[in-house]
Coordinates of C-alpha atoms (C1' of nucleotides) in Angstrom, one line a residue:
Chain A
M1 CA -29.0 -20.8 -37.4
L2 CA -26.2 -23.3 -36.9
D3 CA -23.5 -22.6 -34.4
I4 CA -20.4 -21.4 -36.4
K5 CA -18.2 -23.0 -33.7
R6 CA -19.9 -26.3 -34.2
I7 CA -19.4 -26.1 -38.0
R8 CA -15.8 -25.3 -37.3
Q9 CA -15.3 -28.3 -34.9
D10 CA -17.5 -30.9 -36.5
K11 CA -17.5 -29.9 -40.1
D12 CA -17.7 -33.4 -41.5
Q13 CA -20.6 -34.3 -39.3
V14 CA -22.5 -31.1 -40.1
I15 CA -21.9 -31.7 -43.8
E16 CA -23.0 -35.3 -43.5
L17 CA -26.2 -34.5 -41.6
L18 CA -27.1 -31.6 -44.0
S19 CA -26.5 -33.9 -47.0
R20 CA -29.3 -36.2 -45.7
R21 CA -31.7 -33.4 -46.6
G22 CA -30.5 -33.5 -50.1
G23 CA -28.9 -30.2 -51.1
E24 CA -25.7 -28.4 -51.0
Y25 CA -24.6 -25.6 -48.7
P26 CA -21.6 -23.2 -48.7
I27 CA -19.9 -24.7 -45.7
E28 CA -16.4 -24.5 -47.1
D29 CA -16.9 -20.9 -48.2
L30 CA -18.3 -20.1 -44.8
L31 CA -15.3 -21.5 -42.9
K32 CA -13.0 -19.6 -45.2
A33 CA -14.7 -16.4 -44.5
D34 CA -14.8 -17.2 -40.8
E35 CA -11.0 -17.8 -40.8
R36 CA -10.5 -14.5 -42.6
R37 CA -12.8 -12.7 -40.2
R38 CA -10.8 -14.0 -37.2
E39 CA -7.5 -12.9 -38.8
L40 CA -8.9 -9.4 -39.3
L41 CA -10.3 -9.3 -35.9
A42 CA -7.0 -10.2 -34.3
E43 CA -5.4 -7.4 -36.2
T44 CA -8.0 -4.7 -35.5
E45 CA -8.2 -5.6 -31.8
K46 CA -4.5 -5.3 -31.4
I47 CA -4.6 -1.8 -32.8
K48 CA -7.6 -0.9 -30.7
A49 CA -5.8 -2.1 -27.6
E50 CA -2.9 0.2 -28.5
Q51 CA -5.4 3.1 -29.1
N52 CA -7.0 2.5 -25.7
R53 CA -3.6 2.3 -24.0
V54 CA -2.5 5.6 -25.5
S55 CA -5.8 7.3 -24.9
K56 CA -5.6 6.6 -21.2
Q57 CA -2.3 8.5 -21.1
V58 CA -3.7 11.6 -22.8
P59 CA -5.2 13.2 -19.7
V60 CA -2.0 12.4 -17.7
L61 CA 0.2 14.0 -20.3
K62 CA -2.1 17.1 -20.5
K63 CA -1.9 17.4 -16.7
E64 CA 1.8 17.5 -17.0
G65 CA 1.5 20.2 -19.6
K66 CA 3.1 18.1 -22.3
D67 CA 2.5 18.6 -26.0
T68 CA 0.1 16.0 -27.5
A69 CA 0.1 17.2 -31.1
E70 CA 2.5 14.5 -32.3
L71 CA 0.7 11.8 -30.4
F72 CA -2.6 12.8 -31.9
E73 CA -1.1 12.6 -35.3
Q74 CA 0.0 9.0 -34.8
M75 CA -3.4 8.2 -33.3
R76 CA -5.2 9.6 -36.2
F77 CA -3.3 7.1 -38.4
L78 CA -4.3 4.3 -36.1
S79 CA -7.9 5.5 -36.1
D80 CA -8.1 5.4 -39.9
K81 CA -6.5 2.0 -39.9
T82 CA -9.1 0.6 -37.4
K83 CA -12.0 2.1 -39.4
E84 CA -10.8 0.4 -42.5
L85 CA -10.3 -2.9 -40.7
D86 CA -13.7 -2.6 -38.9
N87 CA -15.2 -2.2 -42.3
Q88 CA -13.6 -5.4 -43.6
V89 CA -14.7 -7.3 -40.5
R90 CA -18.2 -6.0 -41.0
L91 CA -18.3 -7.2 -44.6
C92 CA -17.1 -10.6 -43.4
D93 CA -19.8 -10.7 -40.8
E94 CA -22.5 -9.8 -43.2
Q95 CA -21.4 -12.5 -45.6
I96 CA -21.1 -15.1 -42.9
N97 CA -24.5 -14.2 -41.5
E98 CA -26.1 -14.3 -44.9
W99 CA -24.8 -17.8 -45.4
L100 CA -25.7 -19.0 -41.9
L101 CA -29.3 -17.7 -42.4
G102 CA -29.5 -19.7 -45.6
I103 CA -28.3 -23.0 -44.2
P104 CA -31.1 -25.2 -42.7
N105 CA -31.0 -27.0 -39.4
T106 CA -29.2 -30.4 -39.2
P107 CA -31.8 -33.1 -38.9
N108 CA -31.6 -35.1 -35.7
K109 CA -29.3 -38.1 -36.4
D110 CA -32.0 -40.6 -35.7
V111 CA -34.5 -39.2 -38.1
A112 CA -35.3 -41.5 -41.0
V113 CA -33.2 -40.7 -44.0
G114 CA -35.2 -40.3 -47.2
R115 CA -35.6 -38.2 -50.3
D116 CA -39.2 -36.9 -50.0
E117 CA -42.6 -37.5 -48.5
T118 CA -42.8 -41.0 -50.0
E119 CA -40.2 -42.1 -47.5
N120 CA -41.9 -40.8 -44.3
V121 CA -42.5 -43.3 -41.6
E122 CA -45.9 -44.1 -40.1
I123 CA -45.6 -44.2 -36.3
R124 CA -49.1 -44.9 -35.2
K125 CA -52.8 -44.9 -36.2
W126 CA -55.8 -43.9 -34.2
G127 CA -59.5 -44.3 -34.8
A128 CA -61.5 -46.1 -37.4
V129 CA -61.9 -44.8 -40.9
P130 CA -65.6 -44.3 -41.5
Q131 CA -67.5 -46.7 -43.6
F132 CA -70.4 -45.1 -45.5
D133 CA -73.4 -46.9 -46.8
F134 CA -73.9 -44.1 -49.2
E135 CA -71.7 -42.1 -51.5
P136 CA -69.9 -39.6 -49.3
K137 CA -69.6 -36.0 -50.5
A138 CA -66.5 -33.8 -50.4
H139 CA -66.7 -30.9 -47.9
W140 CA -66.6 -28.3 -50.7
D141 CA -69.8 -29.7 -52.1
L142 CA -71.6 -30.6 -48.9
G143 CA -70.5 -27.3 -47.2
V144 CA -71.9 -25.3 -50.0
A145 CA -75.1 -27.3 -50.2
L146 CA -75.6 -26.7 -46.5
D147 CA -74.9 -23.0 -47.0
I148 CA -72.2 -23.0 -44.3
L149 CA -69.3 -22.5 -46.8
D150 CA -69.2 -20.0 -49.6
F151 CA -66.2 -20.0 -51.9
E152 CA -67.6 -18.0 -54.7
R153 CA -68.5 -15.0 -52.7
A154 CA -65.2 -15.1 -50.8
A155 CA -63.5 -15.0 -54.2
K156 CA -65.6 -12.0 -55.0
I157 CA -64.6 -10.2 -51.8
T158 CA -60.9 -11.1 -52.2
G159 CA -59.9 -13.7 -54.7
S160 CA -59.3 -17.5 -55.0
R161 CA -58.2 -19.6 -52.1
F162 CA -60.4 -17.6 -49.6
T163 CA -63.4 -19.0 -47.8
M164 CA -66.4 -17.4 -46.3
F165 CA -68.0 -19.2 -43.4
K166 CA -71.7 -18.7 -42.9
G167 CA -74.3 -19.3 -40.2
L168 CA -73.5 -22.6 -38.3
G169 CA -70.4 -22.9 -40.4
A170 CA -69.1 -19.7 -38.9
R171 CA -70.2 -20.8 -35.5
L172 CA -68.5 -24.2 -36.0
E173 CA -65.2 -22.4 -36.7
R174 CA -65.5 -20.3 -33.6
A175 CA -66.5 -23.3 -31.6
L176 CA -63.5 -25.3 -32.7
I177 CA -61.2 -22.4 -31.8
N178 CA -62.7 -22.2 -28.3
F179 CA -62.7 -25.9 -27.9
M180 CA -59.0 -26.2 -28.9
L181 CA -57.9 -23.3 -26.7
Y182 CA -60.0 -24.6 -23.8
T183 CA -58.5 -28.1 -24.1
N184 CA -54.9 -26.7 -24.4
T185 CA -55.2 -24.4 -21.5
T186 CA -56.9 -26.9 -19.1
E187 CA -55.7 -30.4 -19.8
G188 CA -52.6 -29.3 -21.7
G189 CA -51.5 -26.7 -19.2
Y190 CA -50.6 -24.1 -21.8
T191 CA -50.9 -20.3 -21.3
E192 CA -53.1 -18.6 -23.8
I193 CA -51.7 -15.7 -25.7
S194 CA -53.5 -13.4 -28.1
P195 CA -50.7 -12.0 -30.1
P196 CA -50.4 -9.4 -32.9
F197 CA -51.2 -10.9 -36.3
L198 CA -48.5 -8.8 -38.0
A199 CA -44.9 -9.4 -37.3
N200 CA -41.8 -7.4 -38.2
R201 CA -38.8 -8.6 -40.2
K202 CA -36.8 -9.4 -37.2
S203 CA -39.4 -11.7 -35.8
M204 CA -40.0 -13.4 -39.2
T205 CA -36.2 -13.9 -39.5
G206 CA -36.1 -15.4 -36.0
T207 CA -38.4 -18.2 -36.7
G208 CA -36.9 -18.8 -40.2
Q209 CA -39.6 -17.6 -42.6
L210 CA -37.2 -14.9 -43.7
P211 CA -35.0 -14.3 -45.5
K212 CA -35.4 -17.5 -47.6
F213 CA -39.2 -17.8 -47.9
E214 CA -40.3 -14.2 -48.3
F215 CA -41.9 -15.1 -51.5
D216 CA -44.5 -17.2 -49.6
M217 CA -45.4 -14.4 -47.2
F218 CA -47.9 -11.6 -47.5
G219 CA -46.0 -8.4 -46.6
L220 CA -47.1 -4.8 -46.2
K221 CA -45.4 -2.1 -48.2
E222 CA -45.2 0.3 -45.3
P223 CA -44.3 -0.4 -42.6
D224 CA -42.1 -3.4 -43.2
Y225 CA -44.5 -5.9 -41.5
F226 CA -45.8 -9.3 -42.6
L227 CA -49.0 -11.1 -42.0
I228 CA -48.1 -14.0 -39.9
P229 CA -48.2 -17.4 -41.6
T230 CA -48.6 -19.1 -38.3
A231 CA -48.8 -18.2 -34.6
E232 CA -45.4 -19.9 -34.3
V233 CA -43.9 -16.5 -35.3
P234 CA -45.3 -14.3 -32.6
L235 CA -45.2 -17.0 -29.9
T236 CA -41.6 -18.0 -30.5
N237 CA -40.6 -14.4 -30.5
V238 CA -42.4 -13.5 -27.2
Y239 CA -39.2 -14.0 -25.3
R240 CA -36.7 -13.1 -28.1
D241 CA -33.5 -11.5 -26.8
E242 CA -34.3 -12.5 -23.3
I243 CA -32.6 -14.7 -20.7
L244 CA -35.1 -16.8 -18.9
P245 CA -34.5 -18.3 -15.4
E246 CA -34.1 -22.1 -15.6
E247 CA -37.2 -22.5 -13.4
A248 CA -39.3 -20.8 -16.0
L249 CA -38.8 -23.8 -18.3
P250 CA -40.7 -25.3 -20.0
V251 CA -42.6 -22.3 -21.2
K252 CA -45.9 -23.6 -22.8
L253 CA -47.9 -21.2 -24.9
T254 CA -51.0 -21.6 -27.0
A255 CA -52.7 -19.1 -29.3
Y256 CA -55.4 -18.8 -31.8
T257 CA -54.5 -16.7 -34.9
P258 CA -55.5 -16.5 -38.5
C259 CA -52.6 -17.5 -40.7
F260 CA -51.8 -16.0 -44.1
R261 CA -49.8 -17.7 -46.8
A262 CA -49.1 -16.8 -50.3
E263 CA -49.0 -20.5 -51.3
A264 CA -46.6 -19.3 -54.1
G265 CA -45.4 -22.8 -54.9
S266 CA -48.7 -24.5 -54.8
A267 CA -50.4 -23.5 -58.0
G268 CA -52.9 -26.2 -59.0
R269 CA -52.7 -28.1 -55.7
D270 CA -55.7 -28.6 -53.5
T271 CA -57.6 -25.9 -55.4
R272 CA -60.9 -26.9 -54.0
G273 CA -62.2 -26.5 -50.5
L274 CA -60.6 -25.7 -47.2
V275 CA -57.3 -27.6 -47.4
R276 CA -55.1 -24.9 -48.9
N277 CA -56.3 -21.3 -48.4
H278 CA -54.5 -18.0 -48.3
Q279 CA -56.1 -17.4 -44.9
F280 CA -57.0 -20.0 -42.4
D281 CA -57.4 -20.2 -38.6
K282 CA -55.1 -22.2 -36.5
V283 CA -54.6 -22.9 -32.8
E284 CA -50.9 -23.3 -32.2
L285 CA -48.7 -24.8 -29.4
V286 CA -45.2 -23.5 -28.7
K287 CA -42.8 -24.8 -26.1
L288 CA -39.5 -23.3 -24.9
T289 CA -37.6 -26.1 -23.1
H290 CA -34.4 -27.1 -21.5
P291 CA -32.1 -28.7 -24.2
E292 CA -32.1 -32.0 -22.5
A293 CA -35.9 -32.2 -22.3
S294 CA -36.8 -31.2 -25.8
Y295 CA -37.2 -34.6 -27.3
D296 CA -39.5 -35.8 -24.4
E297 CA -41.3 -32.5 -24.8
L298 CA -41.8 -33.2 -28.5
E299 CA -43.5 -36.5 -27.7
N300 CA -45.7 -34.7 -25.2
L301 CA -46.5 -31.9 -27.6
T302 CA -47.5 -34.4 -30.2
K303 CA -49.8 -36.1 -27.7
D304 CA -51.3 -32.8 -26.7
A305 CA -52.1 -32.2 -30.4
E306 CA -53.5 -35.7 -30.9
R307 CA -55.8 -35.2 -27.9
I308 CA -57.8 -32.7 -29.9
L309 CA -58.5 -35.2 -32.7
Q310 CA -59.3 -37.9 -30.2
K311 CA -61.9 -35.8 -28.5
L312 CA -63.4 -35.0 -31.8
N313 CA -63.2 -38.7 -32.6
L314 CA -61.5 -38.1 -36.0
P315 CA -59.3 -40.9 -37.4
Y316 CA -55.7 -39.9 -37.8
R317 CA -52.2 -41.2 -38.1
V318 CA -48.9 -39.9 -36.9
I319 CA -45.9 -40.0 -39.3
E320 CA -42.3 -39.1 -38.8
L321 CA -41.0 -36.9 -41.6
C322 CA -37.9 -38.2 -43.2
T323 CA -34.8 -36.0 -43.7
G324 CA -35.8 -35.0 -47.2
D325 CA -39.2 -33.7 -46.1
I326 CA -38.6 -31.9 -42.8
G327 CA -38.8 -28.1 -42.7
F328 CA -35.9 -25.7 -43.1
C329 CA -35.5 -25.1 -39.3
A330 CA -36.6 -28.5 -38.1
A331 CA -34.5 -31.2 -36.5
K332 CA -37.3 -33.6 -36.2
T333 CA -41.0 -33.4 -37.1
Y334 CA -44.1 -35.5 -36.6
D335 CA -47.0 -34.8 -38.8
I336 CA -50.5 -35.7 -37.7
E337 CA -52.7 -36.6 -40.7
V338 CA -56.5 -36.7 -40.4
Y339 CA -58.5 -39.1 -42.6
M340 CA -60.2 -37.2 -45.4
P341 CA -62.8 -39.2 -47.3
S342 CA -62.8 -36.9 -50.3
Y343 CA -59.0 -37.5 -50.7
N344 CA -59.4 -41.1 -49.7
R345 CA -56.3 -40.8 -47.7
Y346 CA -54.8 -39.1 -44.6
V347 CA -54.1 -35.3 -45.0
E348 CA -51.8 -33.3 -42.9
I349 CA -53.6 -31.3 -40.2
S350 CA -50.8 -30.7 -37.7
S351 CA -47.1 -30.6 -37.7
C352 CA -45.1 -31.0 -34.5
T353 CA -41.5 -30.0 -34.6
N354 CA -38.4 -29.8 -32.4
F355 CA -36.1 -27.1 -33.7
E356 CA -33.5 -27.7 -31.0
D357 CA -31.5 -24.5 -30.7
Y358 CA -31.8 -23.4 -34.3
Q359 CA -34.5 -20.8 -33.8
A360 CA -33.2 -19.9 -30.4
R361 CA -30.0 -18.8 -31.9
R362 CA -31.8 -16.8 -34.5
T363 CA -34.0 -15.2 -31.8
N364 CA -31.3 -15.0 -29.2
L365 CA -33.5 -16.8 -26.8
R366 CA -31.6 -18.1 -23.8
Y367 CA -31.9 -19.3 -20.2
R368 CA -29.6 -19.3 -17.3
D369 CA -28.6 -22.8 -16.3
G370 CA -28.1 -24.1 -12.8
D371 CA -24.4 -23.6 -13.1
G372 CA -24.9 -19.9 -13.9
K373 CA -24.1 -20.3 -17.6
V374 CA -26.3 -18.7 -20.2
K375 CA -27.4 -21.2 -22.8
F376 CA -29.9 -21.4 -25.7
V377 CA -33.3 -23.0 -25.1
H378 CA -34.8 -25.4 -27.4
T379 CA -38.0 -24.4 -29.2
L380 CA -40.8 -26.6 -30.4
N381 CA -44.2 -26.0 -31.9
G382 CA -47.2 -27.9 -33.2
S383 CA -50.6 -27.1 -34.5
S384 CA -53.6 -28.1 -32.4
M385 CA -55.2 -27.8 -35.0
A386 CA -55.4 -26.2 -38.3
V387 CA -59.1 -25.2 -38.0
G388 CA -60.0 -25.1 -41.7
R389 CA -58.8 -28.6 -42.3
T390 CA -60.5 -29.7 -39.1
I391 CA -63.8 -28.4 -40.4
A392 CA -63.2 -30.1 -43.7
A393 CA -62.5 -33.4 -41.8
L394 CA -65.6 -32.9 -39.6
I395 CA -67.9 -32.3 -42.5
E396 CA -66.7 -35.3 -44.4
N397 CA -66.3 -37.8 -41.6
Y398 CA -69.5 -36.8 -39.8
Q399 CA -71.8 -36.5 -42.8
Q400 CA -75.0 -38.5 -42.8
A401 CA -77.0 -40.1 -45.5
D402 CA -79.5 -37.2 -45.5
D403 CA -76.6 -34.7 -46.1
S404 CA -76.7 -33.5 -42.5
I405 CA -73.6 -33.2 -40.3
R406 CA -73.5 -34.5 -36.8
I407 CA -71.6 -32.4 -34.3
P408 CA -69.1 -34.4 -32.2
D409 CA -70.2 -34.6 -28.6
A410 CA -67.1 -32.7 -27.3
L411 CA -68.1 -29.8 -29.5
V412 CA -71.8 -29.5 -28.6
E413 CA -71.3 -27.2 -25.6
F414 CA -69.1 -24.9 -27.7
M415 CA -71.9 -24.9 -30.4
Y416 CA -74.4 -23.6 -27.8
G417 CA -76.1 -27.0 -27.8
T418 CA -76.4 -27.5 -31.6
T419 CA -76.0 -31.2 -32.4
E420 CA -76.3 -31.2 -36.1
I421 CA -76.2 -29.1 -39.2
K422 CA -78.9 -29.6 -41.7
A423 CA -79.9 -28.0 -45.0
G424 CA -82.4 -25.1 -44.6
K425 CA -81.4 -24.3 -41.1
Chain B
rG1 C1' -51.5 13.6 -37.1
rG2 C1' -49.3 18.1 -33.8
rA3 C1' -46.1 19.4 -29.3
rG4 C1' -42.9 17.8 -25.6
rA5 C1' -40.1 14.3 -22.3
rG6 C1' -37.5 9.9 -22.0
rA7 C1' -34.7 4.9 -23.2
rU8 C1' -28.1 3.2 -18.7
rG9 C1' -26.3 -3.8 -16.2
rU10 C1' -31.4 -9.0 -13.3
rC11 C1' -34.3 -4.6 -11.4
rC12 C1' -34.2 0.5 -9.5
rG13 C1' -31.1 4.5 -10.4
rA14 C1' -26.6 8.2 -10.7
rG15 C1' -23.6 10.1 -14.6
rU16 C1' -25.1 13.4 -20.0
rC17 C1' -25.0 20.7 -19.3
rU18 C1' -18.7 21.0 -18.5
rG19 C1' -16.2 14.3 -24.0
rG20 C1' -10.8 11.2 -21.4
rC21 C1' -8.9 7.3 -15.2
rC22 C1' -17.0 5.1 -16.7
rG23 C1' -18.2 -1.7 -18.1
rA24 C1' -20.2 2.4 -15.7
rA25 C1' -21.5 5.4 -8.5
rG26 C1' -25.3 3.9 -5.1
rG27 C1' -29.3 0.7 -3.8
rA28 C1' -32.2 -3.8 -4.4
rG29 C1' -32.0 -8.8 -5.8
rC30 C1' -29.0 -13.1 -6.2
rA31 C1' -24.6 -16.4 -4.8
rU32 C1' -20.9 -17.8 -1.3
rG33 C1' -18.9 -17.3 3.6
rA34 C1' -19.2 -15.5 8.8
rU35 C1' -22.7 -15.2 12.8
rU36 C1' -27.1 -18.8 14.6
rG37 C1' -29.7 -24.7 17.5
rG38 C1' -32.2 -23.2 12.7
rA39 C1' -34.0 -18.8 10.5
rA40 C1' -34.5 -13.5 10.2
rA41 C1' -31.5 -9.4 10.9
rU42 C1' -26.3 -8.0 10.5
rC43 C1' -21.3 -8.2 8.4
rA44 C1' -17.7 -9.7 4.4
rU45 C1' -16.8 -11.1 -0.5
rG46 C1' -18.6 -11.8 -5.2
rU47 C1' -22.3 -11.1 -9.1
rG48 C1' -23.3 -8.9 -17.3
rU49 C1' -23.2 -10.6 -22.4
rA50 C1' -20.8 -11.6 -27.1
rC51 C1' -16.5 -12.4 -29.7
rC52 C1' -11.0 -13.1 -30.3
rC53 C1' -6.2 -15.2 -28.4
rU54 C1' -5.1 -19.5 -25.2
rA55 C1' -4.8 -26.5 -23.6
rA56 C1' -8.0 -23.8 -20.2
rC57 C1' -15.2 -22.0 -17.6
rC58 C1' -7.1 -19.6 -15.3
rG59 C1' -5.3 -15.3 -17.9
rG60 C1' -5.1 -11.4 -21.7
rG61 C1' -7.7 -8.4 -25.5
rU62 C1' -12.0 -6.1 -28.1
rA63 C1' -17.0 -4.6 -28.3
rC64 C1' -21.6 -3.4 -26.0
rC65 C1' -25.0 2.4 -21.6
rU66 C1' -32.3 1.2 -27.3
rA67 C1' -30.6 0.6 -32.7
rG68 C1' -27.9 2.6 -36.9
rG69 C1' -24.8 6.5 -38.7
rG70 C1' -21.6 11.0 -37.8
rU71 C1' -18.0 14.4 -35.2
rU72 C1' -13.3 13.5 -32.4
rC73 C1' -6.8 11.3 -31.0
rG74 C1' -10.8 9.7 -27.7
rA75 C1' -18.3 9.3 -27.0
rA76 C1' -23.0 6.6 -22.1
rU77 C1' -21.8 11.9 -22.6
rC78 C1' -21.9 16.1 -28.7
rC79 C1' -24.7 15.8 -33.7
rC80 C1' -28.2 13.2 -37.2
rU81 C1' -31.8 9.2 -38.2
rA82 C1' -34.9 5.2 -36.8
rU83 C1' -37.6 2.4 -33.2
rC84 C1' -40.1 2.1 -28.7
rU85 C1' -42.2 4.3 -24.0
rC86 C1' -44.6 8.3 -21.4
rU87 C1' -47.4 13.3 -21.2
rC88 C1' -50.6 16.9 -23.5
rC89 C1' -53.7 18.2 -27.9
rG90 C1' -56.4 16.3 -32.2
rC91 C1' -58.9 12.1 -34.3
rC92 C1' -61.0 7.4 -33.6
rA93 C1' -63.1 1.3 -32.9

RNA sequence: GGAGAGAUGUCCGAGUCUGGCCGAAGGAGCAUGAUUGGAAAUCAUGUGUACCCUAACCGGGUACCUAGGGUUCGAAUCCCUAUCUCUCCGCCA
């Protein structure tokens, strides 16, 4: 969430930055409630101070054998008064908090201003788009033909937007996970975590999925847990409510988890194949950094993610999301898009974001600075990679004229030496 | 699932029976200073967070002893609920 003090002090700037997202937020109402809260607080604290002062005298008076009945009568009045005021303060707090949780992060001031994804900015391109001397197939056709993907039976087991991987397809998925984790933990220097795949409401609120996007989550009836939509949730919450020593920064974590998304707003989009499923595997990167280092760390994080595609030799481009397209909690985001022949364009496969202190405030995740002060860290995350989309990209970019799929060199050892996937194998 | 025990500051740990002077003893750690050629050891001092008032990171105030309620003039201390941890039993990958 945003810092209420910052909203108070730099109201115009906050409103201006938020307006770049397109959308209106109850800043004025918030400030009015905040002012009211402080008035009430001053009043109640004054009474409480009086109560405390008198209370301290009670044992003294009793020792002297004096009658306290009248005093208690007055105190009872004050006590009722504070209860009433406390209640009003609590109502203010709840309202303020509700508003704050519903206001997105301010985009970084240098992020390109734009309405929607059409105004995103291409930063760089890597690799050559494959040229086929035959008609390339979409992964949902080729994968089924090779009997490594099965959408129909997955739908039978569960429903639409689920995929079953079979044989070398299942091995390919597992190989990619291992390859990604191996690369991240060795060259990347990240610490591997294997977290819970269910998260409670507090964790989900900390990273910003709740309260606003509950409709897009799969939740359990009892207990009040949610299937994680990304490893960002458990990883960013690892150190929630903690104060880290400055030397511990940056904290660099990586994890493989399945991800579960209701895709509530995506009816009719990407209905075929692996691009948009209710369940998909992903290897995630999360960094907790010193505030001054977070933008450098975002560049590094993005390069860490790109490294995976480079090793797999998959063509991609990096784009900077404009203010109208960045996520709710984000201050700045680079998307990495892999070339997908069936779409005849680049498709998002990773999203690398600096949240600045927005999530850190929600998760109360702080560090002790060199001057002894406690401050909020900056949080970042990025996918490295979404495994399902990586498989789709591999199938399509590595397909051969005979309908076989070549396995990228970097992946062969993780495939137990398998170098190609062919029909009938 | 059944029975019991517990949760206190950065950590360890008193206090809880017998509610008040307990933001909380003591120790460790850490910081600063003294001592030293330098270090260790020793000694001295200091050492939570959030919010409010204030020009102020000076000062004052309020809250916080897992969380949320309750009793009371007053709660770390009494009562209720939840969560988590531990022990035993049962069940189980």
